[in-house]
XYZ file of C-alpha atoms in Angstrom:
639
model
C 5.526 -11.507 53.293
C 5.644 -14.522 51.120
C 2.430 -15.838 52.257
C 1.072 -12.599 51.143
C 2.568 -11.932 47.676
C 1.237 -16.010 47.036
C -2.384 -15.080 47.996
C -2.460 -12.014 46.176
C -1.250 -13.405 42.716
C -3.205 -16.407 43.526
C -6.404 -14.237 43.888
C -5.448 -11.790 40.994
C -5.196 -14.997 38.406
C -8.147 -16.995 39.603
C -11.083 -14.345 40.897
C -10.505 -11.184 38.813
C -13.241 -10.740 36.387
C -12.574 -11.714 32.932
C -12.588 -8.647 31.328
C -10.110 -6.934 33.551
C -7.352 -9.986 31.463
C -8.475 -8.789 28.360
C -8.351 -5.013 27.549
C -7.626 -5.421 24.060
C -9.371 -8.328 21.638
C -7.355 -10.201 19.371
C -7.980 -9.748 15.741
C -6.533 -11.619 13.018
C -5.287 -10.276 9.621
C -7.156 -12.323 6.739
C -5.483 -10.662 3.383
C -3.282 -8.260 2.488
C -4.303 -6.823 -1.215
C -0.574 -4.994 -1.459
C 0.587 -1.877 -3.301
C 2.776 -1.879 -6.814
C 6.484 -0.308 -6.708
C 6.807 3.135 -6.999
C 8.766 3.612 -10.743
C 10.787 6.893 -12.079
C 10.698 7.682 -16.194
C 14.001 7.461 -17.209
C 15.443 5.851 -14.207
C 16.239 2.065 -13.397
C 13.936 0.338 -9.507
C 15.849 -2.524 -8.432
C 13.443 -5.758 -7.411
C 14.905 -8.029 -5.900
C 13.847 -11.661 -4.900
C 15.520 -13.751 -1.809
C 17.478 -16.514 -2.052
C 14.749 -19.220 -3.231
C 13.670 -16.971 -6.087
C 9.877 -17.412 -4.660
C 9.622 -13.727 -3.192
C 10.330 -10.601 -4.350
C 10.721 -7.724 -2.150
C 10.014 -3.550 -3.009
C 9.348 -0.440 -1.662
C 6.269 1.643 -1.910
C 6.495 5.484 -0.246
C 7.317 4.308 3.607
C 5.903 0.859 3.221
C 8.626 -2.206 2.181
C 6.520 -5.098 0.485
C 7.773 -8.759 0.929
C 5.412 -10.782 -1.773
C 4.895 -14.410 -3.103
C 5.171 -14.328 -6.639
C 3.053 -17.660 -7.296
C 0.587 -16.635 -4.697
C -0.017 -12.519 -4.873
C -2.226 -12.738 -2.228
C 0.842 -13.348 0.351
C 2.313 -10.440 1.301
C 4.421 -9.467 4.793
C 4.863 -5.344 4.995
C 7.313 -3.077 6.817
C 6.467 0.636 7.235
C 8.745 1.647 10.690
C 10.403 4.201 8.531
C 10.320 7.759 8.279
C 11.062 8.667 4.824
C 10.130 7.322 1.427
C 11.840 3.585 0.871
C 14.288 3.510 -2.317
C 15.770 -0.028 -2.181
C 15.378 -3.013 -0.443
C 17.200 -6.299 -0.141
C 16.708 -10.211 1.748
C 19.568 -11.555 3.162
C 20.854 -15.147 1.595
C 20.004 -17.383 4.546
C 16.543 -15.373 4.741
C 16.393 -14.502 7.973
C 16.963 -10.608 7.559
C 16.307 -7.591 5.354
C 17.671 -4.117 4.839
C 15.779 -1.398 3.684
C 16.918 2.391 2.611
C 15.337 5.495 2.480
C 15.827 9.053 0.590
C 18.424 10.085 3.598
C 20.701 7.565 3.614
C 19.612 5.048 6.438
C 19.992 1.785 6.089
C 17.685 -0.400 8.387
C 18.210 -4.414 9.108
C 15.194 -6.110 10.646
C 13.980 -9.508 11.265
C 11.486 -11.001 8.604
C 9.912 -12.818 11.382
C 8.885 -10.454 14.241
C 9.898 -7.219 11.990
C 12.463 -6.290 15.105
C 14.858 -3.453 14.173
C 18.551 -5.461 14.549
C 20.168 -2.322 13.627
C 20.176 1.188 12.123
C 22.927 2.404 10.009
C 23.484 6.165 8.426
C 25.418 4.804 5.089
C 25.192 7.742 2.618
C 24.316 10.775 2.849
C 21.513 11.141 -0.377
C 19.034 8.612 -1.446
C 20.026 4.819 -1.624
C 18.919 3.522 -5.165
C 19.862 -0.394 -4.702
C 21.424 -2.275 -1.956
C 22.949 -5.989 -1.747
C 24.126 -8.976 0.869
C 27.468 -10.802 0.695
C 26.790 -14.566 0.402
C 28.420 -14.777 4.535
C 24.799 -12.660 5.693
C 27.118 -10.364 7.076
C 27.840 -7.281 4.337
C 25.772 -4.728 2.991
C 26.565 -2.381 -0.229
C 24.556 0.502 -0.437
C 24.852 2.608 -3.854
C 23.542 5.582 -4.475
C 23.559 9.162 -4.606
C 25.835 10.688 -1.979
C 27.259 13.832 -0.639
C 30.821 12.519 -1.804
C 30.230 9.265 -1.065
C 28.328 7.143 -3.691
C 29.281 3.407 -3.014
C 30.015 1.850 0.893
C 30.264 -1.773 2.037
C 29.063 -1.886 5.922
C 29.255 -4.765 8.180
C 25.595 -4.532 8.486
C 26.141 -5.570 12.648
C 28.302 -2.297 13.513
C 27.965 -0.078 10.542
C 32.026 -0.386 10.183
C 33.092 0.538 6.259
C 34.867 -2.372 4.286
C 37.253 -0.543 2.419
C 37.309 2.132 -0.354
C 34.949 2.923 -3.078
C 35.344 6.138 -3.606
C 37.046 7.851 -7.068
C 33.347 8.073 -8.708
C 32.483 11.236 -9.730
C 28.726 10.884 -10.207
C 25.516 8.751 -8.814
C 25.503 5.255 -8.969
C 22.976 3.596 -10.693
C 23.382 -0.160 -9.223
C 26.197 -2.410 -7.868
C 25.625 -6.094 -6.924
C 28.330 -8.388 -4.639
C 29.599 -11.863 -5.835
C 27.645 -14.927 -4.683
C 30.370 -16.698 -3.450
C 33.967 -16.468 -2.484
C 36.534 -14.946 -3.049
C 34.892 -11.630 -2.122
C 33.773 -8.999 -4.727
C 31.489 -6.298 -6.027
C 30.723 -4.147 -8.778
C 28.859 -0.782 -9.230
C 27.509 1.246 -12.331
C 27.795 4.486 -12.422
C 26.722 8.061 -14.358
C 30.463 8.881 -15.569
C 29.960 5.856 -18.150
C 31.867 3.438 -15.410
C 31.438 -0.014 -14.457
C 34.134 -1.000 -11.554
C 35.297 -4.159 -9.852
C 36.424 -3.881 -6.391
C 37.987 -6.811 -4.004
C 37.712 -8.025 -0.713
C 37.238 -7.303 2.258
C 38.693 -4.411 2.431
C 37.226 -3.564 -0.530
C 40.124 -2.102 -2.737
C 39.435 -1.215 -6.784
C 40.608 -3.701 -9.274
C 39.711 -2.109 -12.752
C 37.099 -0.011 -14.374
C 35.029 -0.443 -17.658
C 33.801 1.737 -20.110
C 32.442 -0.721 -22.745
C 29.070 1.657 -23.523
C 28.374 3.959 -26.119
C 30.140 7.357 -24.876
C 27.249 9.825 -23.315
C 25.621 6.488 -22.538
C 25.901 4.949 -18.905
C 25.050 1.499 -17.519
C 21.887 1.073 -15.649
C 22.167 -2.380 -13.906
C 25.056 -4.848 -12.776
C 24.244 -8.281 -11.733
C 26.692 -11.282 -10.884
C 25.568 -14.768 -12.641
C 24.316 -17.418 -10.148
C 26.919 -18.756 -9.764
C 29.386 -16.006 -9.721
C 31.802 -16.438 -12.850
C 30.501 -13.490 -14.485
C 28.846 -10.336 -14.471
C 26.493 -8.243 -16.587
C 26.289 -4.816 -17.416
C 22.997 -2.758 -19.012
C 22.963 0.497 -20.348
C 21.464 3.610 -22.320
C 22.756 2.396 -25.368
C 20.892 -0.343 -26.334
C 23.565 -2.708 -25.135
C 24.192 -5.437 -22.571
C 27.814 -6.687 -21.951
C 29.116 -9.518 -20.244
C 31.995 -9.844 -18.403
C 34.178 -12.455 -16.974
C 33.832 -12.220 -12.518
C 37.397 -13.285 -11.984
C 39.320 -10.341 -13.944
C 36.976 -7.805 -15.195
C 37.705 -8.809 -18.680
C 35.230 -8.062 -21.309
C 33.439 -11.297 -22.919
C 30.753 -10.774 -25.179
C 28.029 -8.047 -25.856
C 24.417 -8.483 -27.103
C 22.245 -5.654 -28.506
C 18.293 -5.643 -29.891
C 17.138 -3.159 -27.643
C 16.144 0.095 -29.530
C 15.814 2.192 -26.332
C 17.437 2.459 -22.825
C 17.877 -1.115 -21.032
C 16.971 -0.496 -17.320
C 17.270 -3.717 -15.744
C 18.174 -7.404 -15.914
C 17.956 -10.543 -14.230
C 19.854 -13.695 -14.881
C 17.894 -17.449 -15.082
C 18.608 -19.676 -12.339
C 20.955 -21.960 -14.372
C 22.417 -18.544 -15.349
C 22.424 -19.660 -19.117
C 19.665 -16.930 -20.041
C 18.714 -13.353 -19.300
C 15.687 -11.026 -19.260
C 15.876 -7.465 -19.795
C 13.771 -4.804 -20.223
C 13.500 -1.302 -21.079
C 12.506 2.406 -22.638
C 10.834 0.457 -25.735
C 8.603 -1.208 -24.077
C 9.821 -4.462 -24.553
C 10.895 -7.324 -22.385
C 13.864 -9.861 -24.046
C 15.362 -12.891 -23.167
C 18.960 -13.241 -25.069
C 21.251 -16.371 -24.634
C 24.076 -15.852 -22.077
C 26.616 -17.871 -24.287
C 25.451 -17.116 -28.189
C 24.450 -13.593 -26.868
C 21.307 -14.467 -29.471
C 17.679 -13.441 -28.999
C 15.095 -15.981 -27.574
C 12.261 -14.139 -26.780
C 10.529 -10.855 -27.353
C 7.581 -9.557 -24.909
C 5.971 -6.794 -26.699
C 3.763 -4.111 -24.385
C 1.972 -1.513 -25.280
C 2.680 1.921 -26.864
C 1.577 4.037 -24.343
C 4.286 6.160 -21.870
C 3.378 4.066 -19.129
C 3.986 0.590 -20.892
C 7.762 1.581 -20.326
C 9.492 -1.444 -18.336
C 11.889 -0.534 -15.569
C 12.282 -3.574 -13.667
C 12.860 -7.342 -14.348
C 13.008 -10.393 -12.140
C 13.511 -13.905 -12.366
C 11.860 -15.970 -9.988
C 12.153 -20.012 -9.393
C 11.878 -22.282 -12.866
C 10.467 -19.508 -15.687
C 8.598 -17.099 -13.740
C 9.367 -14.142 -15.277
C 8.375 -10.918 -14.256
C 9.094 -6.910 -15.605
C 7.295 -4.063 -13.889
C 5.891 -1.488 -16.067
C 6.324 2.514 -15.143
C 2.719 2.562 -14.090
C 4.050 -0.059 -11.575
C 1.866 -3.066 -12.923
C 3.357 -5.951 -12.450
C 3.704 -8.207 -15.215
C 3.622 -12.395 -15.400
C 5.467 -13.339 -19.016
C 4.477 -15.983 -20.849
C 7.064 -18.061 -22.633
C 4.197 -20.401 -24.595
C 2.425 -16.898 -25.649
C 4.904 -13.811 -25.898
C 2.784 -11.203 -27.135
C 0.413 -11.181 -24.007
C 1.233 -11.081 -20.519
C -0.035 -14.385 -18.348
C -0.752 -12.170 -15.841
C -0.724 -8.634 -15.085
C -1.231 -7.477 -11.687
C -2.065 -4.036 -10.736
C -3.064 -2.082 -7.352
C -1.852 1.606 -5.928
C 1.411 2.911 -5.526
C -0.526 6.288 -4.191
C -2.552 6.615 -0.628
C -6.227 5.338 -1.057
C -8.604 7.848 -0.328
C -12.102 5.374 -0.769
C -13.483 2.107 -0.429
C -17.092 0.412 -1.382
C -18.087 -3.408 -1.316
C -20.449 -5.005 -3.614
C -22.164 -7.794 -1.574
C -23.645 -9.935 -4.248
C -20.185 -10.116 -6.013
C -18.099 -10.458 -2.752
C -15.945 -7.349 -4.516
C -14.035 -4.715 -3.200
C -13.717 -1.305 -5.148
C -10.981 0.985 -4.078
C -10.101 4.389 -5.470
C -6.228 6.250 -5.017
C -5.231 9.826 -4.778
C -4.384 9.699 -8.464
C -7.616 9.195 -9.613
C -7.344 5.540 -10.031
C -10.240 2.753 -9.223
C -9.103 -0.683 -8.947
C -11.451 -3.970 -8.776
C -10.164 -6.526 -6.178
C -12.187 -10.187 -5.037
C -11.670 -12.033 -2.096
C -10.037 -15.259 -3.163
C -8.167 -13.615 -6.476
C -7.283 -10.222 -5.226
C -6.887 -7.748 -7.925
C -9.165 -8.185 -10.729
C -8.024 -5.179 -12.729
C -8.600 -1.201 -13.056
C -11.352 0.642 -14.250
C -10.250 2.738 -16.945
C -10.670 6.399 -18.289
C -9.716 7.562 -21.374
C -7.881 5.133 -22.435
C -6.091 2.026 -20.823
C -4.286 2.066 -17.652
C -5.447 6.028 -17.466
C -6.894 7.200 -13.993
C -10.878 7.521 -14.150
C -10.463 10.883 -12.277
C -7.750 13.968 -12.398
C -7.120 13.816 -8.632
C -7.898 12.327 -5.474
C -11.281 10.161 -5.120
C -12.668 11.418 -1.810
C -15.323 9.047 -1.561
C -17.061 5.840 -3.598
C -20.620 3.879 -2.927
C -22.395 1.340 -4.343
C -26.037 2.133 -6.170
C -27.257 -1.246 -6.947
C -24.552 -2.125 -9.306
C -23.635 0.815 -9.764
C -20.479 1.886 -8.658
C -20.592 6.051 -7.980
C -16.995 7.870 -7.421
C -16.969 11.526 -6.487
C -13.569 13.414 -7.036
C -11.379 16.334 -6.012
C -11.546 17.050 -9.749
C -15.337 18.983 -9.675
C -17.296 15.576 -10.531
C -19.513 12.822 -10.251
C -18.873 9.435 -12.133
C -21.072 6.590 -12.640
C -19.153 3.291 -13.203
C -20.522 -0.104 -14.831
C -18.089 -2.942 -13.170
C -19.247 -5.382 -14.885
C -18.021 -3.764 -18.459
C -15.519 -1.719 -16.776
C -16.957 1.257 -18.443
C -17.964 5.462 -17.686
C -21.748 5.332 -17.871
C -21.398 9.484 -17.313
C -20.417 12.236 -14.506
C -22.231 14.737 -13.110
C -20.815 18.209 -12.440
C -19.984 20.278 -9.522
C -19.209 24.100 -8.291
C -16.067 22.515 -6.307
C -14.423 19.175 -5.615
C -16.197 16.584 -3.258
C -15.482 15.672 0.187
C -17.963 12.888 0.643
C -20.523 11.064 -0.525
C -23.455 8.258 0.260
C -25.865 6.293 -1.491
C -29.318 4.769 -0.855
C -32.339 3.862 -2.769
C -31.793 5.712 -6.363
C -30.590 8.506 -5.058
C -26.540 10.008 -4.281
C -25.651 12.609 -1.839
C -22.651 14.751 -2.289
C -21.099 16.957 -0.365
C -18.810 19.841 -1.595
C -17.934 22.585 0.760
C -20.311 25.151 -0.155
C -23.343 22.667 -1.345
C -25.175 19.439 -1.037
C -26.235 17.761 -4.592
C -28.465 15.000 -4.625
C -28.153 13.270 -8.028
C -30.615 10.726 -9.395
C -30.551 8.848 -13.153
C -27.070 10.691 -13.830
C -28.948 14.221 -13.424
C -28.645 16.723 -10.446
C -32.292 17.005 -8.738
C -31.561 18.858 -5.996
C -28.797 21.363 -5.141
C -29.022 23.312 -1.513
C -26.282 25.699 -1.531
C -24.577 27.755 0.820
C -21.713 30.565 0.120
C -21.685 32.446 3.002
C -22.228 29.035 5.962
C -19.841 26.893 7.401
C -18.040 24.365 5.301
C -19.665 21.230 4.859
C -16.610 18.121 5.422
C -19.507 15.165 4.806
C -23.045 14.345 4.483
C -25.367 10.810 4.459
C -29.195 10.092 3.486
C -31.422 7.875 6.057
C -32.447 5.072 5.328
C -35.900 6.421 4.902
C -35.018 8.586 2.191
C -36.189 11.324 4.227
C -33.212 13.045 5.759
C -30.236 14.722 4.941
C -27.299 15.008 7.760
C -24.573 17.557 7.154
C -21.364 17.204 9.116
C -19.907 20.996 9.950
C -16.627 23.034 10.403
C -19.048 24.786 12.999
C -18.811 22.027 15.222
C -22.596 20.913 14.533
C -24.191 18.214 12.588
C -27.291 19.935 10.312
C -30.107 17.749 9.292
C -32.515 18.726 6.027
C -35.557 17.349 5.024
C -35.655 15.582 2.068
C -38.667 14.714 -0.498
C -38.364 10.687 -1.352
C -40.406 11.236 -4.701
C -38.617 14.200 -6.399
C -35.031 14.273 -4.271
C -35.708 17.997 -3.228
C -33.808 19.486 -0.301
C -35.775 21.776 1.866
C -35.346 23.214 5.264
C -32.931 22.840 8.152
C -35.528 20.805 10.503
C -32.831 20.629 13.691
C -28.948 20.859 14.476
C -27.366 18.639 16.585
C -25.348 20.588 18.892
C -23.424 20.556 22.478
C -21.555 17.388 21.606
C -18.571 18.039 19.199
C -15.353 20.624 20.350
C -14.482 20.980 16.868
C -15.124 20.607 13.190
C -17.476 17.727 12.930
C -15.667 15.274 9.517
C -17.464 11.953 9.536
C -21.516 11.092 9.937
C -23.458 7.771 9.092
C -26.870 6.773 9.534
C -27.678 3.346 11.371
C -29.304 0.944 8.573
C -32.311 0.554 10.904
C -32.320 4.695 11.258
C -32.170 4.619 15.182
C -28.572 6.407 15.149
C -27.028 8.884 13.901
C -23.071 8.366 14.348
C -20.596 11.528 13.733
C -16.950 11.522 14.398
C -14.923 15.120 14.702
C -11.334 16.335 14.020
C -10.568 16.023 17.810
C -11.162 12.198 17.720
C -14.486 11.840 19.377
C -17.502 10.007 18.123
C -21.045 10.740 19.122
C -24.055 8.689 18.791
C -27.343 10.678 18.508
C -30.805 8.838 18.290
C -33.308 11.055 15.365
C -34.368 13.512 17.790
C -31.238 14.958 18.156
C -30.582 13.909 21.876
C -27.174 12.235 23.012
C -27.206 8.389 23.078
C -23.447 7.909 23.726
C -21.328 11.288 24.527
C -18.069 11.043 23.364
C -16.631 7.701 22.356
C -12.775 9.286 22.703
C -10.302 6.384 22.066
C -8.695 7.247 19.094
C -6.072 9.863 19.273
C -6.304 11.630 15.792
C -9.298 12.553 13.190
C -11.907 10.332 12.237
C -11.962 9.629 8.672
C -14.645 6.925 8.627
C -17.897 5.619 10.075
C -19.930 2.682 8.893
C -22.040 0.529 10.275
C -22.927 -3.166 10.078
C -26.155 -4.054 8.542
C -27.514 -5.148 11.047
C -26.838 -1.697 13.432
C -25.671 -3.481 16.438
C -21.667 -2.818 16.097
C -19.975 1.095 14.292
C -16.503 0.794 13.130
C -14.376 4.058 12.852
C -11.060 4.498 11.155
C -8.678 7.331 11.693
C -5.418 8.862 10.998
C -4.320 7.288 13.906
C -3.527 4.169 11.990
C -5.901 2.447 14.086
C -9.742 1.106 13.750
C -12.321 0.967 16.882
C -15.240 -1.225 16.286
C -18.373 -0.235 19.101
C -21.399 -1.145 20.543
C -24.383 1.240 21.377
C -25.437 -1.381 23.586
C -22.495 -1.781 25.534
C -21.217 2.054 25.110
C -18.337 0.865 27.841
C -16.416 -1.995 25.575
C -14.652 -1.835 22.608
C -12.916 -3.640 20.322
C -9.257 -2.102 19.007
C -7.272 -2.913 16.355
C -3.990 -1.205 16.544
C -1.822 -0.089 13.905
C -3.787 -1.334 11.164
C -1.845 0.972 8.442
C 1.021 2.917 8.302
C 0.063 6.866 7.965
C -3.324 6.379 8.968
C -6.342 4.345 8.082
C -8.775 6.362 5.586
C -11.897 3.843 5.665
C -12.876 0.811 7.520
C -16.235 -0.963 6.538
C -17.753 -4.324 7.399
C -18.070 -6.928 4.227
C -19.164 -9.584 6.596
C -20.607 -9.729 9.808
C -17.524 -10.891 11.397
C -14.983 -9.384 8.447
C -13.628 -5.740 8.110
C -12.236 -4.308 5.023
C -9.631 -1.392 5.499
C -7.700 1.212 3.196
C -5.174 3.474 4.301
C -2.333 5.867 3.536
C 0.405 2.651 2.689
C -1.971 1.991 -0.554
C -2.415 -1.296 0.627
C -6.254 -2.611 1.557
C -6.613 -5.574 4.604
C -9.307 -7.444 5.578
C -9.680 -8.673 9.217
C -11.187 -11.684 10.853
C -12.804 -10.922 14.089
C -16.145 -12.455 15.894
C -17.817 -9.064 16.842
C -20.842 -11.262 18.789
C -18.423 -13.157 20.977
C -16.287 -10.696 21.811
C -18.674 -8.439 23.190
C -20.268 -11.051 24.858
C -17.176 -12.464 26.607
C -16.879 -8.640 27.735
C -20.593 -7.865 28.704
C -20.121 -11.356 30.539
């Protein structure tokens, strides 16, 4: 029996064929251009940063972001939960985080492997901020809770350290002493701001130092854990002595709500920020202003978030959820201010000559983004920091330089990127659902009609009220075509005149391959293929005569959302709700390459930028690029 077992693992390892080792191919991530917190008007988001001040960490819908603050670019996510993220918090030795949601749950994971170490049901309403006891081993979550606004967990078991209870509204924030002996404090909507002790956690004395009608907004212990410092909706920050609760000082200058603080390493400064759109940094002992960071006067140049990073990096996060770098030498401009989506991307488009990627959100907004800089800024609308569209972009493309977006909101826009500028929209009988460029001309696709739009003027329009609903459309590559994906379950090609950009007649349907509503098609570059992908997950690949080339390429297990090939027509990748992307080869119809859960709540476009690089948007508002060698893999498999 032995000699058996030792010849059959001996054969298995050293005579099986190669490819039978390797079912999936490894990929690896390059960037990660991340998403900006989510913000509320009128309501404090706690950032925190982990121990070394170097990181900060926030939540964005499902998604918790772990980011370098000198370095943008590096960013670690976590998206295993199932309901929007509210607060998040690093441990002090680094080596875990919690994260809440909108129920209650508390979850502790590893930063290294992202394991789930436990799962705790703290409160029973949405967790607005959460903090670690200097001994790694505590958790306070505060919030908004059925009863229950304020517990201290041992994060391990989920047993409760004592007794906060006696508060008769939401808490706003709470924060526990850096060091020993044990304590905590939490701000609260009935004007309070109590001191507890511990473990157990017993109450020590309560505050009510703010303007009546007017409750505190933040609490944060100093550094080094002498004193504490309360923020509020009166204008006012107070300081208090750690030990007793005692009141020590108070500062003012604020002519709005102050949302959030954050003390300087040395703990002999702070920063706050708040409704007026300001930013301030006041002396901790003279309680005198130092600095004022002036934004702008729009609603969403309110600042709800401050953090103090190592030395003077100084950061406040606006309500549109830019992120902004201070500058001490120059206070009334930002160093830096770094932008992205807080809101699923719907569309993506690269610009070769420029190595830049062009994404657009389900709010309407198109941000600019490089490889070695990530985010370069936003195209505008009407004004600054206002969404190009009114709703969701369902699809972008490159003409020339031209960047051409095509909204839920009944129109067509032409963008300059280079000026960041409108150059003018075309209108439509109903919002888009796709859209592709080549040559001069644009092909969009509402569901009742097909537009094709040339020097920012409709030239063609083939409409169709009483037909299936169209769900995309593309133009070959000879400008002579037309291919209409169906809710019919068929894929409807129309001629097309290359001189005047007329649509004429249905020359052929391609039919007997898709189950169900057809979503995605793409011509090859060299106009061999035509690829479509369907709402039951299969892909087809059709050659111009209509006649099945590959019949159905079934690996993902939810819609396709994208198809686009590589220049060079020798490798498709397809994206789809399935958080996964599937790059294939018409040659080798039997291999593929897999990348698995490439974004949390689906992928919504995947397109090569280089031969061996793939760009990728999804639902977690984040966009990744991945390095893979398509040519070696599939030759290691066809080998």
């Amino acid at each position: 029996y032995q000699r058996r077992v030792f010849f059959f693992f001996f054969f298995f390892f050293f005579f099986c064929p190669r490819r039978m080792a390797l079912p999936f191919v490894p990929f690896t991530q390059r960037n990660v251009y991340g998403c900006t917190p989510v913000m509320e008007r009128g309501f404090p988001t706690h950032i925190r940063t982990d121990a070394s001040r170097e990181n900060i960490v926030y939540a964005c819908g499902r998604t918790v972001v772990i980011r370098n603050i000198r370095n943008p670019l590096l960013v670690d996510t976590y998206s295993e939960h199932n309901r929007n993220v509210t607060a998040a918090a690093i441990s002090v030795s680094r080596q875990y985080c919690c994260s809440a949601d909108e129920t209650g749950k508390v979850r502790v994971w590893d930063l290294a492997n992202k394991s789930l170490k436990s799962e705790l049901q703290v409160l029973g309403g949405p967790i607005v901020d959460l903090a670690w006891c200097c001994e790694n081993k505590r958790i306070l979550a505060v919030g908004n809770g059925k009863g229950t606004h304020a517990k201290c967990v041992a994060w391990d078991g989920g047993n409760s350290l004592g007794d906060l209870t006696g508060v008769s509204k939401r808490i706003t924030s709470g924060d526990m002493r850096p060091k020993r002996p044990m304590a905590l404090i939490t701000a609260s909507e009935d004007q309070t701001v109590n001191h507890y002790e511990g473990p157990p956690f017993r109450f020590r004395k309560g505050n009510r130092d703010h303007v009546s009608g007017r409750w505190s907004n933040c609490v944060r212990y100093s550094p080094d854990g002498e004193r504490f410092v309360s923020v509020g909706g009166d204008g006012r920050g107070v300081i208090y002595n750690a030990n007793n609760s005692d009141r020590l000082s108070d500062f003012s200058g604020h002519t709005g709500s102050i949302y959030s603080v954050s003390w300087s390493p040395d703990g002999t400064r702070l920063l706050t920020c708040g409704a007026d759109k300001t930013a301030r940094i006041f002396d901790a002992n003279t309680m005198q202003q130092i600095s004022l960071f002036q934004f702008g006067n729009e609603t969403h140049d309110m600042q709800n978030s401050t953090v103090w990073g190592a030395g003077d990096q100084l950061l406040t996060v606006s309500l549109s959820g830019n992120i902004n770098y201070l500058d001490l030498a120059n206070p009334s401009r930002p160093l830096r201010i770094l932008k992205g989506h807080n809101k699923a991307i719907t569309s993506l488009a690269y610009h070769p000559p420029t190595r830049g990627l062009f994404s657009g959100s389900y709010e309407g907004v198109v941000n600019t983004w490089t490889y070695d800089e990530g985010n370069t800024g936003s195209i505008d609308g009407a004004s600054r920091d206002l969404p190009i569209h009114n709703n969701n972009i369902a699809r972008m493309a490159l003409l020339g330089n031209t960047l051409v977006t095509a909204g839920a909101d009944n129109c067509v826009k032409f963008l300059d990127p280079a000026r960041r500028t409108c150059l003018g929209s075309v209108d439509l009988d109903m919002a888009a659902v796709d859209l592709d460029c080549r040559g001069d001309y644009s092909v969009v696709t509402t569901q009742r009609s097909v537009y094709v739009v040339k020097n920012l003027a409709t030239v063609s329009q083939q409409h169709n009220a009483v037909g299936p609903k169209k769900n995309a459309a593309a133009i070959s590559p000879e400008l002579n075509e037309v291919a209409v994906a169906c809710e019919d379950n068929r894929v409807r090609i129309y001629q097309l005149d290359a001189a005047t950009g007329r649509v004429g007649e249905e020359i052929r349907q391609l039919v007997d391959g898709h189950s169900c509503s057809v979503t995605a098609v793409r011509y090859s570059p060299d106009g061999r293929f035509i690829a479509s992908g369907d709402q039951n997950r299969q892909i087809m690949l059709w050659d111009r005569e209509g006649r099945i080339v590959v019949h159905q390429w079934s690996f993902h297990s939810a819609r396709i959302t994208s198809l686009a090939w590589r220049d060079d027509s020798k490798y498709l990748v397809s994206a789809s709700i399935d958080s996964h992307i599937i790059v294939w080869c018409p040659e080798q119809p039997i291999h593929r390459l897999f990348l698995q859960g490439c974004h949390a709540g689906g992928v919504v476009q995947a397109l090569f930028v280089e031969p061996n690089v793939i760009a990728s948007a999804g639902a977690d508002a984040c966009i990744r690029t991945w390095n893979i060698n398509v040519d070696e893999h599939f030759q290691r498999l066809r080998s």
